[in-house]
mmCIF file of C-alpha atoms in Angstrom:
data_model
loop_
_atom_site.group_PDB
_atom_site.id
_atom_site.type_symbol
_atom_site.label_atom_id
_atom_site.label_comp_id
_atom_site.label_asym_id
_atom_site.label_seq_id
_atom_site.Cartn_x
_atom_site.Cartn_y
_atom_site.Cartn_z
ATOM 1 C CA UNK A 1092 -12.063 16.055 14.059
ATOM 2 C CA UNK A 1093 -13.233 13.269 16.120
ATOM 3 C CA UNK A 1094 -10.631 10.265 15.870
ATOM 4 C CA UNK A 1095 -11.514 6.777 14.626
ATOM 5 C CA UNK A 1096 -10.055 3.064 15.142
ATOM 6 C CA UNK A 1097 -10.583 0.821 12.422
ATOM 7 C CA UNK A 1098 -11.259 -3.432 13.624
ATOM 8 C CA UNK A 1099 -10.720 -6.035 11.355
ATOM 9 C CA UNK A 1100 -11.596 -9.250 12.429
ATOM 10 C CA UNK A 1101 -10.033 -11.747 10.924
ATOM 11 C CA UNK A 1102 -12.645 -14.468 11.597
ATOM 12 C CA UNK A 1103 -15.451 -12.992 9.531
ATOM 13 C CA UNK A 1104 -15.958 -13.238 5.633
ATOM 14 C CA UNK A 1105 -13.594 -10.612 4.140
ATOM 15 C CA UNK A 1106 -16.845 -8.177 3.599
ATOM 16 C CA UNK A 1107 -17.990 -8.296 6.837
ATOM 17 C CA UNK A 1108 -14.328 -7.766 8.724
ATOM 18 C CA UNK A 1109 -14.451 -3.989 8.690
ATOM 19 C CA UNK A 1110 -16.104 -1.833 11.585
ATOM 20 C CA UNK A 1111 -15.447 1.720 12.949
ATOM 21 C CA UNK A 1112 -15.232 2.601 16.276
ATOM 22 C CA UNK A 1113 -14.809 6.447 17.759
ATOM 23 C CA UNK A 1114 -12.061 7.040 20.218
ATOM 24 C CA UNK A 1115 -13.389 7.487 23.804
ATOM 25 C CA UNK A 1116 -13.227 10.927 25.690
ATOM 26 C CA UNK A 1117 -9.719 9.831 27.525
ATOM 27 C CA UNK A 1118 -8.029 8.287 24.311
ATOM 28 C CA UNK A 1119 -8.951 11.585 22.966
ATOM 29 C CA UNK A 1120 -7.830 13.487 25.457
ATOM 30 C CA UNK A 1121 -4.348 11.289 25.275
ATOM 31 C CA UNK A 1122 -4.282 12.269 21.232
ATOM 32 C CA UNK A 1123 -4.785 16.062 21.943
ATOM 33 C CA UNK A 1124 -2.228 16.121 24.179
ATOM 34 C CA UNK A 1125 0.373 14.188 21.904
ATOM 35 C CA UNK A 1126 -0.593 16.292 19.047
ATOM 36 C CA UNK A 1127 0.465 19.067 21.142
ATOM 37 C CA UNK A 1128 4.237 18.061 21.742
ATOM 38 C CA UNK A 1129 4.152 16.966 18.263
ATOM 39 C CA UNK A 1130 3.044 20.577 17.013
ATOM 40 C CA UNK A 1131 5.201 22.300 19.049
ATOM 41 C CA UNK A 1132 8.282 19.939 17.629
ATOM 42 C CA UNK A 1133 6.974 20.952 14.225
ATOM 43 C CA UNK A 1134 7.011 24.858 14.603
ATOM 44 C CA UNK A 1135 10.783 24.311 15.886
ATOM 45 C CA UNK A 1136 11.875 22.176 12.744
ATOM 46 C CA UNK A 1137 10.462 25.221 10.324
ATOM 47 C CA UNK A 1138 12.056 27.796 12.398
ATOM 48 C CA UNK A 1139 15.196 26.035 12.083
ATOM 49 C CA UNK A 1140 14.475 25.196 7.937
ATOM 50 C CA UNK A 1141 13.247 29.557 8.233
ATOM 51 C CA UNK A 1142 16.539 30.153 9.839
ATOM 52 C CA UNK A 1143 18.795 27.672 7.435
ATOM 53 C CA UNK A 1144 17.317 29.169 4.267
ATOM 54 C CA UNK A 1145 18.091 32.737 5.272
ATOM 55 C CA UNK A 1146 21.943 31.588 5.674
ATOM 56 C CA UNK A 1147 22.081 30.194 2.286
ATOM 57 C CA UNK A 1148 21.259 33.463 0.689
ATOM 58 C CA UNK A 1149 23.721 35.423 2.438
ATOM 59 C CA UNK A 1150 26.425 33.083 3.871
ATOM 60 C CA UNK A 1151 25.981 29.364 1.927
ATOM 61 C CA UNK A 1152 29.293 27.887 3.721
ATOM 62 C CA UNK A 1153 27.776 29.049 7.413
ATOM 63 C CA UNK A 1154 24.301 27.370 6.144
ATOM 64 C CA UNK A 1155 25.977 23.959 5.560
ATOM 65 C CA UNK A 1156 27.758 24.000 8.419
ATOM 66 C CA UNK A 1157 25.054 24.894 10.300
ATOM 67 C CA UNK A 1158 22.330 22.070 8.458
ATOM 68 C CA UNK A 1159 25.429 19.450 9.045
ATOM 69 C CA UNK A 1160 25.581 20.204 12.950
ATOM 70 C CA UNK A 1161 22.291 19.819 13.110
ATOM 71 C CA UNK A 1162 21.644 16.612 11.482
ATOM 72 C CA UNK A 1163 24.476 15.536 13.279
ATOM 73 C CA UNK A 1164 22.503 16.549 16.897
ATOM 74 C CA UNK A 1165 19.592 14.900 15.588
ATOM 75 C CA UNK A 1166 21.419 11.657 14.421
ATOM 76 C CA UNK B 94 25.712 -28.853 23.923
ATOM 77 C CA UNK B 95 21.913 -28.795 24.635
ATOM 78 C CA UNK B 96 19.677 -28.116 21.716
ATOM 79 C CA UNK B 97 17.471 -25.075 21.638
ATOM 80 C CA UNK B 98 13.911 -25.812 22.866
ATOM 81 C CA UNK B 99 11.963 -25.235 19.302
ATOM 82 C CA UNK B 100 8.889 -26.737 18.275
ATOM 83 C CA UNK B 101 8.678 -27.109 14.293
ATOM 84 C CA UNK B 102 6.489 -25.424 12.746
ATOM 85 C CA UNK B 103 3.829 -27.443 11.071
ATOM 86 C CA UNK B 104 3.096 -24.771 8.295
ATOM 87 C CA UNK B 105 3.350 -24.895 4.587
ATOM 88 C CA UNK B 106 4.759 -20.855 4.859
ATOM 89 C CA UNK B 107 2.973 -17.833 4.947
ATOM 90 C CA UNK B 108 -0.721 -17.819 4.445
ATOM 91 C CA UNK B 109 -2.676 -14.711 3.189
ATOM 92 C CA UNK B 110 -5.222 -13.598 6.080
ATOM 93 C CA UNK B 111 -6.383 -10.211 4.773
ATOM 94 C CA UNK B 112 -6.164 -6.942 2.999
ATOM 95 C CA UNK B 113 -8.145 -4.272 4.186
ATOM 96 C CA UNK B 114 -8.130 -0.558 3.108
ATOM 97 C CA UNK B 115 -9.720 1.899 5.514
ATOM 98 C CA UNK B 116 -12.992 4.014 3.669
ATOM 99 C CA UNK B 117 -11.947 6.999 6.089
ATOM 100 C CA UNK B 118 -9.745 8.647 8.053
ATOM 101 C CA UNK B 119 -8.646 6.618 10.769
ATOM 102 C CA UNK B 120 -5.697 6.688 14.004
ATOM 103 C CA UNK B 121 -5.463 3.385 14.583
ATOM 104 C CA UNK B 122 -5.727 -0.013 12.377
ATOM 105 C CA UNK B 123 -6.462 -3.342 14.450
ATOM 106 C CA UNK B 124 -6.561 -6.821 13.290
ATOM 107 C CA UNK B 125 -8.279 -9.362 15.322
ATOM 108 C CA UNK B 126 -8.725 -13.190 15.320
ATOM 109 C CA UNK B 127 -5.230 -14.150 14.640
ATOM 110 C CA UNK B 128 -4.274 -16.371 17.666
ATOM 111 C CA UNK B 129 -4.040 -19.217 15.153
ATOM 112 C CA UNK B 130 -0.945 -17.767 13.710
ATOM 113 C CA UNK B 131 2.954 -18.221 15.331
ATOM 114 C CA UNK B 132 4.019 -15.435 13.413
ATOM 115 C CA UNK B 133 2.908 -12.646 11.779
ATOM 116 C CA UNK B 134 3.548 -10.046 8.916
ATOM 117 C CA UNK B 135 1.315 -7.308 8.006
ATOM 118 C CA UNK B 136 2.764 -5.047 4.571
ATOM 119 C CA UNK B 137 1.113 -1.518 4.143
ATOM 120 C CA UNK B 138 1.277 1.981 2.417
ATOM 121 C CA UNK B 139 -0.669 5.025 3.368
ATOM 122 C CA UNK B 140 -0.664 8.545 2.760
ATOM 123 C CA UNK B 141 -0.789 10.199 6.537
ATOM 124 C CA UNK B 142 -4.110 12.312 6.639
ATOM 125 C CA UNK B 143 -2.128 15.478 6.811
ATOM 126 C CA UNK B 144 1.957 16.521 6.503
ATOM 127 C CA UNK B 145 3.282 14.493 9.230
ATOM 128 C CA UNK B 146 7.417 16.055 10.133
ATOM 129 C CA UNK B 147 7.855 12.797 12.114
ATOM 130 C CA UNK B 148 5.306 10.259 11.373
ATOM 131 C CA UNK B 149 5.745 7.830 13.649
ATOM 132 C CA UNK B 150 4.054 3.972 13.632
ATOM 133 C CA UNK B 151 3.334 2.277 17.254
ATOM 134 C CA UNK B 152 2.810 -1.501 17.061
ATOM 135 C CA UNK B 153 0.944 -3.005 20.019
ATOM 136 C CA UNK B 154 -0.321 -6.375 20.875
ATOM 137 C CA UNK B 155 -2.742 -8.153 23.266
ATOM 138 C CA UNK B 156 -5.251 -11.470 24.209
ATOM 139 C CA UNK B 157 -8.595 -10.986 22.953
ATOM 140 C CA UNK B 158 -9.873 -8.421 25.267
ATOM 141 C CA UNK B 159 -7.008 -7.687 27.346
ATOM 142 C CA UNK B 160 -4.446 -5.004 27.724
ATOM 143 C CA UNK B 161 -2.916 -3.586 24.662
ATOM 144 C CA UNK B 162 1.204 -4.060 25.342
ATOM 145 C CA UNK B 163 3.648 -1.468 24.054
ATOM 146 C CA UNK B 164 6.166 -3.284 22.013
ATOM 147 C CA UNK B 165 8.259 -0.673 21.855
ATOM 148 C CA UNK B 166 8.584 -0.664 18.020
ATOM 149 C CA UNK B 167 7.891 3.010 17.242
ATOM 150 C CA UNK B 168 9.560 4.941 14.588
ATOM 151 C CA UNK B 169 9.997 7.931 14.016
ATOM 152 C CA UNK B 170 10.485 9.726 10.199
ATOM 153 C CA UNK B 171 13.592 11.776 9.601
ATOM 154 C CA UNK B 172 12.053 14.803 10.573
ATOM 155 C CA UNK B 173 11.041 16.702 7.623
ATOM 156 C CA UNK B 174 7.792 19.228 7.322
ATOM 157 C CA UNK B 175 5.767 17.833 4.444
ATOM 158 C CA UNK B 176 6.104 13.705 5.269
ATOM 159 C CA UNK B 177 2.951 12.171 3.624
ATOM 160 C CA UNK B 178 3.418 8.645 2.039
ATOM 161 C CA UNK B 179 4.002 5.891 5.044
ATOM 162 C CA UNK B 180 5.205 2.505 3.647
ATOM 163 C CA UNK B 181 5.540 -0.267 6.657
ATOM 164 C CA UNK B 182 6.435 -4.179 7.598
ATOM 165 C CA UNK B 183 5.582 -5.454 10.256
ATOM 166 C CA UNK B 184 6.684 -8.841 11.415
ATOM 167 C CA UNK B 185 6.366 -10.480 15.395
ATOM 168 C CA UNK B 186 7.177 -13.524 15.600
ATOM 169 C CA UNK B 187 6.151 -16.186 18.392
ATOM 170 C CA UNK B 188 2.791 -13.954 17.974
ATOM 171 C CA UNK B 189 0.928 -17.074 20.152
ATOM 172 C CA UNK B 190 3.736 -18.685 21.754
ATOM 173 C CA UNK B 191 3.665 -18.747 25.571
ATOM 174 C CA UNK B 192 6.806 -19.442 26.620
ATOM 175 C CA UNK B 193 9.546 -17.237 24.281
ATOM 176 C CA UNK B 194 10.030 -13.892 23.330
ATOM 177 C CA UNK B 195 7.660 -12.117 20.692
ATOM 178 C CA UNK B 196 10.422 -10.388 18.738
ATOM 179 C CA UNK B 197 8.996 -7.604 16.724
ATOM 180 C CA UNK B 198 10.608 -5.730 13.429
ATOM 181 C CA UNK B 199 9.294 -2.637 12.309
ATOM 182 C CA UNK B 200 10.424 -1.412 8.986
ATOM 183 C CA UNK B 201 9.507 2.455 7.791
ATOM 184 C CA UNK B 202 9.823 4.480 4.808
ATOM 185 C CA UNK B 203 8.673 7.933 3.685
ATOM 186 C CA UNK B 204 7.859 10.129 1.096
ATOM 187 C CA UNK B 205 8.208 14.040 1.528
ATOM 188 C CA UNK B 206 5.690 16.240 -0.917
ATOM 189 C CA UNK B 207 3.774 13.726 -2.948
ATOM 190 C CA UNK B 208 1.166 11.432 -1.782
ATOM 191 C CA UNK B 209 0.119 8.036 -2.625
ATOM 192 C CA UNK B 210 -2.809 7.779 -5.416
ATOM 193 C CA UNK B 211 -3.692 5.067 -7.910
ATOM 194 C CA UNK B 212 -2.639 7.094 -11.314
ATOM 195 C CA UNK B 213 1.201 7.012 -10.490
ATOM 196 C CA UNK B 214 3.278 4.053 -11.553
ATOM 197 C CA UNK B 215 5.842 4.586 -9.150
ATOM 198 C CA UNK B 216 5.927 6.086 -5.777
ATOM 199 C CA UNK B 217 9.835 5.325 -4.540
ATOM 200 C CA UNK B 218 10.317 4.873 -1.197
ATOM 201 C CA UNK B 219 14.512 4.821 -1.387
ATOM 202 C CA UNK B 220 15.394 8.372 -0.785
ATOM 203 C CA UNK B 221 17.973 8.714 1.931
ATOM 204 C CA UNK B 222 16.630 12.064 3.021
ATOM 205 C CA UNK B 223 13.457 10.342 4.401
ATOM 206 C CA UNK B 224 14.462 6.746 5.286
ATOM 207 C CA UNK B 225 13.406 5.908 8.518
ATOM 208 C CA UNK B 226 15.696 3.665 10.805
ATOM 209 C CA UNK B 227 14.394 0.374 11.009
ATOM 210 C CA UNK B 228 13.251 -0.492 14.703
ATOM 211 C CA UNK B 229 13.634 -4.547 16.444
ATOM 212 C CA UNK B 230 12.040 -4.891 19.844
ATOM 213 C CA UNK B 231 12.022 -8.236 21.768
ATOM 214 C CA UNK B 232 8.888 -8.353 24.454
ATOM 215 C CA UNK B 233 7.619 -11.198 26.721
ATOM 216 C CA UNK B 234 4.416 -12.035 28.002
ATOM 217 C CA UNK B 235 3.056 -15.214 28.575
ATOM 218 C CA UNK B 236 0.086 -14.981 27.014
ATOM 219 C CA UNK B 237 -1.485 -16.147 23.322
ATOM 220 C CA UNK B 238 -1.962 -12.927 21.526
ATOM 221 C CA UNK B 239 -4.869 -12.416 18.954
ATOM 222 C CA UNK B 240 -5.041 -8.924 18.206
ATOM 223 C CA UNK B 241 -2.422 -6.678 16.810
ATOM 224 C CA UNK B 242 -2.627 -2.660 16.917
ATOM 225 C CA UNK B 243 -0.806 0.169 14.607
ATOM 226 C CA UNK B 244 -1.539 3.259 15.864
ATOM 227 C CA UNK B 245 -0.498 6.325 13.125
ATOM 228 C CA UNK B 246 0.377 9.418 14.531
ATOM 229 C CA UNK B 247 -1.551 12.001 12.618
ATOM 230 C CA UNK B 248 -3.923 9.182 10.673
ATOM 231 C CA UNK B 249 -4.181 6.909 7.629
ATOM 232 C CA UNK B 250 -5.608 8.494 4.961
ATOM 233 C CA UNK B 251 -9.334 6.601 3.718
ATOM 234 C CA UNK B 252 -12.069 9.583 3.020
ATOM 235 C CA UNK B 253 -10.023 9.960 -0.506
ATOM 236 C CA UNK B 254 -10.957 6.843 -2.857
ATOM 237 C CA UNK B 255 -8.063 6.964 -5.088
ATOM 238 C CA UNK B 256 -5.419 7.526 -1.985
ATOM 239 C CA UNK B 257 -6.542 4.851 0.735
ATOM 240 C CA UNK B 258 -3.913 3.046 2.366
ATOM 241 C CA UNK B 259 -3.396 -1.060 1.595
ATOM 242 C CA UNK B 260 -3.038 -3.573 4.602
ATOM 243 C CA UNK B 261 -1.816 -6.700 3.849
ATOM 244 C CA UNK B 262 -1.645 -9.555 6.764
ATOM 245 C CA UNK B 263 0.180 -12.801 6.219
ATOM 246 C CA UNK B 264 0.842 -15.583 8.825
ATOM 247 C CA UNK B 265 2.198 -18.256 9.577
ATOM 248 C CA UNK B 266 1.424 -21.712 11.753
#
């Protein structure tokens, strides 16, 4: 999906403020590769949610300990 | 003791510039044509486009024309899978002022698995498990800013009529 920055200028009658411009080729090609990093940090975070949820069911006390080290690491 | 070199402001408080709510998706919201302004505050709420884990908001400023500048006040969500709803305040201060820092505050909130529409009352932005940290960066350039950049990290929300996200902008002389 092609990305889009939205310009408001301030100057103009409110109506008129509002245009849409398409990112370029590089500030797409920046995006893509954030997005990347940013999925990969996702599929880690619902490994680790996969991984907590398992513990719950057969060992809760582990699971909390576990979810509070965690959060702690991340805090 | 020598007093601190301030100019007083000559404004009445903060003025209303704008509200604007994108009519589709969109990465990045910029607001032009407010050099006038010392300081200012921009208010919104947006659902992110799609479940964000750790939506973060970048707030850059620049000169009409020039180079965008990084003010360093990012934040990032709590990291949770199904982030949607995106409440922000923005304030920068000395936002034209040559000669002292621009001090920005960035505040964030989230909302895991609900988004933002206009047939809910309430959409409460307090819960602990999402608050964001707030963020405070001071930067300094010399220069008269004008336009102010938020760049989303997945995107604001706007193809969906009854779930756009609200910009307000306020500022002050």
């Amino acid at each position: 999906m092609a990305r889009t920055h939205m310009i408001v200028d301030c100057t103009k009658p409110h109506d008129k403020q509002v245009s849409y411009v398409p990112f370029t080729p590089e500030e797409e090609a920046e995006a893509d590769a954030r997005d990347a990093a940013r999925l990969e940090q996702a599929q880690k975070l619902s490994e680790t949610d996969a991984l907590i949820a398992v513990l719950k069911e057969r060992d809760p006390t582990l699971a909390q300990a576990v979810a509070e080290k965690m959060a702690g690491e991340k805090g | 003791m020598t007093d601190f070199n301030v100019t007083t402001s000559s404004g009445g408080g903060w003025t209303f510039i704008t509200s604007q709510q994108p009519t589709s998706d969109v990465t990045t919201v910029t607001f032009t044509g407010l050099s006038g302004y010392r300081h200012i505050k921009i208010v919104a709420v947006y659902n992110s486009s799609a479940n964000d884990s750790s939506p973060t908001l970048a707030v850059s400023g620049r000169v009409s024309g020039g180079t965008y500048r990084d003010t360093a006040a990012r934040l990032v969500g709590n990291a949770t899978a199904n982030l949607k709803v995106i409440f922000a305040t923005i304030e920068i201060t000395n936002f034209n002022s040559t000669d002292v820092y621009k001090m920005v505050e960035l505040q964030l909130d989230t909302i895991a698995a609900t988004t933002l529409d206009n047939t809910s009352a309430i959409h409460d932005g307090g819960g602990s498990a999402t608050l964001a940290p707030s963020g405070f960066s001071a930067v300094f350039y010399q220069e008269v800013w004008d336009d102010v950049k938020l760049t989303a990290s997945i995107g604001i929300e706007g193809s969906t009529a009854g779930q756009r996200g609200y910009f307000y902008v306020f500022g002050m002389v």
